[in-house]
Tab-separated table of C-alpha atoms and ligand atoms in Angstrom:
chain	number	residue	atom	x	y	z
A	215	MET	CA	159.495	7.067	244.081
A	216	ASN	CA	159.339	6.011	240.459
A	217	HIS	CA	158.086	2.497	240.743
A	218	LYS	CA	154.329	2.336	240.407
A	219	PHE	CA	152.533	-0.690	241.752
A	220	ASN	CA	150.617	-2.491	239.079
A	221	VAL	CA	147.023	-3.297	240.033
A	222	LEU	CA	144.845	-5.661	238.025
A	223	VAL	CA	141.168	-4.873	238.612
A	224	ILE	CA	138.726	-7.619	237.631
A	225	GLU	CA	135.236	-6.148	237.697
A	226	ASP	CA	132.276	-6.291	235.310
A	227	GLU	CA	130.223	-3.416	236.741
A	228	LYS	CA	131.306	-0.386	234.802
A	229	ASN	CA	130.540	2.251	237.450
A	230	ILE	CA	132.465	0.370	240.142
A	231	LEU	CA	135.336	-0.292	237.760
A	232	ASP	CA	135.508	3.404	236.800
A	233	PHE	CA	135.480	4.398	240.470
A	234	ILE	CA	138.333	2.018	241.335
A	235	VAL	CA	140.431	2.946	238.296
A	236	LYS	CA	139.997	6.667	238.943
A	237	SER	CA	140.792	6.404	242.657
A	238	LEU	CA	143.880	4.247	242.195
A	239	THR	CA	145.256	6.221	239.257
A	240	ALA	CA	144.918	9.405	241.320
A	241	HIS	CA	147.023	7.729	244.025
A	242	ASN	CA	149.866	6.792	241.756
A	243	TYR	CA	148.962	3.197	240.970
A	244	LYS	CA	149.156	1.772	237.471
A	245	VAL	CA	145.809	0.113	236.763
A	246	THR	CA	144.800	-2.525	234.232
A	247	ALA	CA	141.169	-3.596	233.976
A	248	ALA	CA	139.491	-6.851	232.996
A	249	ALA	CA	135.717	-7.323	232.749
A	250	THR	CA	135.616	-11.109	232.418
A	251	GLY	CA	137.342	-14.051	234.069
A	252	THR	CA	138.842	-15.280	230.804
A	253	GLU	CA	140.382	-11.897	230.102
A	254	ALA	CA	141.608	-11.691	233.709
A	255	LEU	CA	143.367	-15.055	233.604
A	256	SER	CA	145.276	-14.167	230.457
A	257	LEU	CA	146.204	-10.713	231.839
A	258	VAL	CA	147.359	-12.040	235.175
A	259	THR	CA	149.963	-14.262	233.502
A	260	SER	CA	151.122	-11.709	230.917
A	261	LEU	CA	151.113	-8.717	233.259
A	262	CYS	CA	152.333	-10.209	236.557
A	263	PRO	CA	150.554	-7.507	238.587
A	264	ASP	CA	151.654	-6.599	242.125
A	265	ILE	CA	148.116	-7.021	243.392
A	266	VAL	CA	144.731	-8.207	242.127
A	267	LEU	CA	141.314	-6.762	242.995
A	268	LEU	CA	138.746	-9.401	242.190
A	269	ASP	CA	134.976	-9.087	241.944
A	270	LEU	CA	133.505	-12.475	242.894
A	271	GLY	CA	130.473	-12.204	240.613
A	272	LEU	CA	131.758	-12.256	237.056
A	273	PRO	CA	129.666	-12.951	233.940
A	274	ASP	CA	131.653	-15.928	232.636
A	275	MET	CA	133.007	-17.663	235.738
A	276	ASP	CA	132.965	-17.792	239.500
A	277	GLY	CA	135.650	-15.515	240.979
A	278	SER	CA	136.813	-18.336	243.262
A	279	LYS	CA	138.001	-20.213	240.134
A	280	ILE	CA	140.355	-17.313	239.454
A	281	ILE	CA	141.765	-17.466	242.989
A	282	GLU	CA	142.371	-21.210	242.601
A	283	ALA	CA	144.054	-20.704	239.238
A	284	ILE	CA	146.329	-17.903	240.483
A	285	ARG	CA	147.262	-19.779	243.646
A	286	THR	CA	148.584	-22.756	241.659
A	287	TRP	CA	151.551	-20.623	240.594
A	288	SER	CA	151.620	-17.287	242.428
A	289	SER	CA	151.255	-15.753	245.873
A	290	ILE	CA	150.441	-12.230	244.624
A	291	PRO	CA	147.972	-10.558	246.961
A	292	ILE	CA	144.323	-10.906	245.962
A	293	ILE	CA	141.654	-8.646	247.456
A	294	VAL	CA	138.151	-9.875	246.892
A	295	VAL	CA	135.388	-7.378	246.172
A	296	SER	CA	132.003	-8.737	247.124
A	297	ALA	CA	128.395	-7.734	247.546
A	298	ARG	CA	126.694	-7.961	250.922
A	299	THR	CA	124.692	-10.903	249.642
A	300	GLN	CA	127.871	-12.929	249.054
A	301	GLU	CA	128.951	-13.474	252.698
A	302	ASP	CA	129.605	-17.202	252.282
A	303	GLU	CA	131.532	-16.726	249.038
A	304	LYS	CA	133.705	-14.159	250.786
A	305	VAL	CA	134.800	-16.580	253.525
A	306	HIS	CA	135.293	-19.317	250.926
A	307	ALA	CA	137.473	-16.941	248.878
A	308	LEU	CA	139.639	-16.137	251.907
A	309	ASP	CA	140.029	-19.827	252.677
A	310	LEU	CA	141.068	-20.452	249.058
A	311	GLY	CA	143.906	-17.979	249.486
A	312	ALA	CA	142.524	-14.479	248.950
A	313	ASP	CA	144.277	-11.988	251.239
A	314	ASP	CA	141.450	-9.689	252.186
A	315	TYR	CA	138.087	-8.378	251.080
A	316	LEU	CA	136.120	-5.213	250.475
A	317	THR	CA	132.347	-5.170	250.712
A	318	LYS	CA	130.466	-2.951	248.275
A	319	PRO	CA	129.937	-0.073	248.660
A	320	PHE	CA	133.353	0.992	249.928
A	321	GLY	CA	135.168	4.316	250.006
A	322	VAL	CA	138.571	5.388	248.720
A	323	PRO	CA	140.341	5.384	252.135
A	324	GLU	CA	139.241	1.807	252.774
A	325	LEU	CA	140.309	0.725	249.282
A	326	LEU	CA	143.744	2.319	249.680
A	327	ALA	CA	144.252	0.947	253.191
A	328	ARG	CA	143.448	-2.618	252.119
A	329	ILE	CA	145.823	-2.376	249.169
A	330	ARG	CA	148.651	-0.940	251.278
A	331	THR	CA	148.288	-3.640	253.933
A	332	SER	CA	148.242	-6.454	251.378
A	333	LEU	CA	151.246	-5.083	249.487
A	334	ARG	CA	153.177	-4.652	252.703
A	335	HIS	CA	152.426	-8.224	253.734
A	336	SER	CA	153.506	-9.650	250.402
A	337	ASN	CA	156.766	-7.666	250.555
A	338	ARG	CA	157.374	-8.849	254.051
A	339	LEU	CA	156.797	-12.470	253.101
A	340	ASN	CA	158.969	-12.208	249.998
A	341	ASN	CA	161.932	-10.617	251.711
A	342	ASP	CA	162.725	-12.897	254.599
A	343	SER	CA	161.337	-13.923	257.908
A	344	GLU	CA	163.624	-11.549	259.851
A	345	LEU	CA	160.876	-8.946	259.972
A	346	TYR	CA	158.664	-11.405	261.735
A	347	LYS	CA	161.071	-11.157	264.625
A	348	LYS	CA	160.521	-7.422	264.947
A	349	PRO	CA	158.246	-6.616	267.881
A	350	TYR	CA	154.651	-5.688	267.166
A	351	ARG	CA	153.615	-2.281	268.430
A	352	ALA	CA	150.238	-0.559	268.354
A	353	LYS	CA	148.897	1.951	270.845
A	354	GLU	CA	149.866	0.604	274.303
A	355	LEU	CA	150.377	-2.978	273.175
A	356	GLU	CA	153.765	-4.526	272.457
A	357	ILE	CA	154.581	-8.106	271.536
A	358	ASP	CA	158.131	-9.376	271.553
A	359	PHE	CA	158.011	-12.546	269.447
A	360	LEU	CA	161.502	-13.686	270.413
A	361	LYS	CA	160.842	-13.469	274.134
A	362	ARG	CA	157.162	-14.410	273.694
A	363	LYS	CA	156.352	-11.469	275.907
A	364	ILE	CA	153.288	-9.243	275.734
A	365	THR	CA	153.093	-5.919	277.504
A	366	LEU	CA	150.260	-3.442	277.751
A	367	ASP	CA	151.302	0.042	278.774
A	368	GLY	CA	154.558	-1.475	280.080
A	369	GLN	CA	152.795	-4.104	282.231
A	370	ALA	CA	153.335	-7.779	281.410
A	371	ILE	CA	150.183	-9.593	280.269
A	372	HIS	CA	149.930	-13.270	281.121
A	373	LEU	CA	148.363	-15.379	278.415
A	374	THR	CA	147.989	-19.148	278.242
A	375	PRO	CA	150.121	-20.801	275.495
A	376	ILE	CA	147.043	-21.114	273.253
A	377	GLU	CA	146.026	-17.505	273.829
A	378	TYR	CA	149.565	-16.402	273.030
A	379	LYS	CA	149.562	-18.385	269.768
A	380	ILE	CA	146.303	-16.752	268.697
A	381	VAL	CA	147.461	-13.228	269.504
A	382	ALA	CA	150.934	-13.710	267.977
A	383	TYR	CA	149.433	-15.113	264.772
A	384	LEU	CA	146.998	-12.205	264.441
A	385	ALA	CA	149.769	-9.702	265.242
A	386	GLN	CA	152.052	-11.182	262.594
A	387	ASN	CA	149.194	-10.671	260.148
A	388	SER	CA	148.056	-7.353	261.597
A	389	GLY	CA	145.753	-5.261	259.455
A	390	LYS	CA	144.579	-8.344	257.574
A	391	VAL	CA	141.384	-10.236	258.178
A	392	MET	CA	142.047	-13.842	259.226
A	393	THR	CA	139.204	-16.339	258.921
A	394	TYR	CA	138.155	-18.558	261.804
A	395	SER	CA	139.349	-21.680	259.982
A	396	THR	CA	142.748	-20.149	259.094
A	397	ILE	CA	143.337	-19.215	262.734
A	398	MET	CA	142.111	-22.597	263.977
A	399	ASN	CA	144.383	-24.473	261.554
A	400	ASN	CA	147.344	-22.374	262.570
A	401	VAL	CA	146.810	-22.683	266.307
A	402	TRP	CA	145.346	-26.174	266.739
A	403	GLY	CA	146.678	-27.797	263.559
A	404	PRO	CA	144.945	-29.485	260.631
A	405	TYR	CA	142.811	-31.693	262.876
A	406	ALA	CA	141.174	-28.744	264.586
A	407	GLU	CA	137.449	-29.040	265.135
A	408	SER	CA	135.389	-27.274	262.507
A	409	ASP	CA	133.315	-25.642	265.241
A	410	ASN	CA	134.926	-22.314	266.149
A	411	LYS	CA	133.495	-22.194	269.682
A	412	ILE	CA	136.884	-22.938	271.279
A	413	LEU	CA	138.376	-20.004	269.379
A	414	ARG	CA	135.592	-17.672	270.501
A	415	VAL	CA	136.031	-18.778	274.123
A	416	ASN	CA	139.772	-18.099	273.950
A	417	MET	CA	139.143	-14.731	272.289
A	418	ALA	CA	136.801	-13.711	275.114
A	419	ASN	CA	139.590	-14.484	277.611
A	420	ILE	CA	142.196	-12.664	275.523
A	421	ARG	CA	139.983	-9.586	275.348
A	422	ARG	CA	139.465	-9.588	279.105
A	423	LYS	CA	143.254	-9.400	279.463
A	424	LEU	CA	144.063	-7.005	276.615
A	425	GLU	CA	141.143	-4.690	276.193
A	426	MET	CA	140.058	-1.890	278.490
A	427	ASN	CA	136.467	-2.647	277.483
A	428	PRO	CA	136.170	-6.156	275.969
A	429	ALA	CA	132.825	-5.203	274.410
A	430	GLU	CA	134.490	-2.423	272.417
A	431	PRO	CA	137.886	-3.852	271.484
A	432	VAL	CA	140.605	-1.578	270.132
A	433	TYR	CA	143.252	-4.243	269.400
A	434	ILE	CA	141.450	-7.266	267.993
A	435	PHE	CA	138.289	-6.631	265.987
A	436	THR	CA	135.581	-9.110	265.096
A	437	GLU	CA	134.695	-9.381	261.421
A	438	VAL	CA	131.198	-10.768	261.771
A	439	GLY	CA	130.810	-14.183	260.171
A	440	VAL	CA	134.403	-14.138	258.890
A	441	GLY	CA	137.019	-13.983	261.640
A	442	TYR	CA	139.276	-11.445	263.353
A	443	ARG	CA	141.464	-8.522	262.320
A	444	MET	CA	144.188	-7.121	264.563
A	445	LEU	CA	145.040	-3.432	264.698
A	446	ASP	CA	147.813	-2.578	262.248
A	447	ASP	CA	151.400	-2.681	263.528
A	448	GLU	CA	152.532	0.935	263.893
A	449	SER	CA	156.217	0.080	263.657
A	450	MET	CA	155.866	-1.198	260.091
B	172	CA	CA1	129.957	-8.383	239.289
């Protein structure tokens, strides 16, 4: 494999930047760094990176401004890097079009996994929608999107149409965190209530049907205060 993925890292804290650059370079990524938003915006247009890692707290501008700017012309994956104190900003960033997030401090395996998932999703979206028709498979769970059929260990699982929509949407975005509002908009449409109670009620029912122990889910995980993340598709 000769092609190296080009990662633009936008981060003003030198020790975190050094850690990211070192880890990614060691894993065969080509890394370019920017310490300010202004520098980042000029690099993102000249470099056309494959993926962007974005610290939300930059000295010269709010990281969400960079997401908005990039999203006016490009769908390149953006992973937001945030501090624990920036919970609200994180959800806002995802709703603006960021693909995923990492909360500081994070380790190398987590960093690499998030990057791989986001790159895979952007490839999948860029190619064509055919891959969306491929069944989802993870552990004992299988979803056939064409037949709208869900099986667990070979046994058919009966979901309501709404429950199916939620699970299918999460499965088609498996490995990625999906915010409550993104899921609600996708399932109930743009006039969905802003209260996510209906989603949480449906999720409780889904878990009763899918999970051996709904309190310790293995297929659909809760990202507290953000949304849900479905176990990565093993067939990808
Ligand atoms: Ca910072």
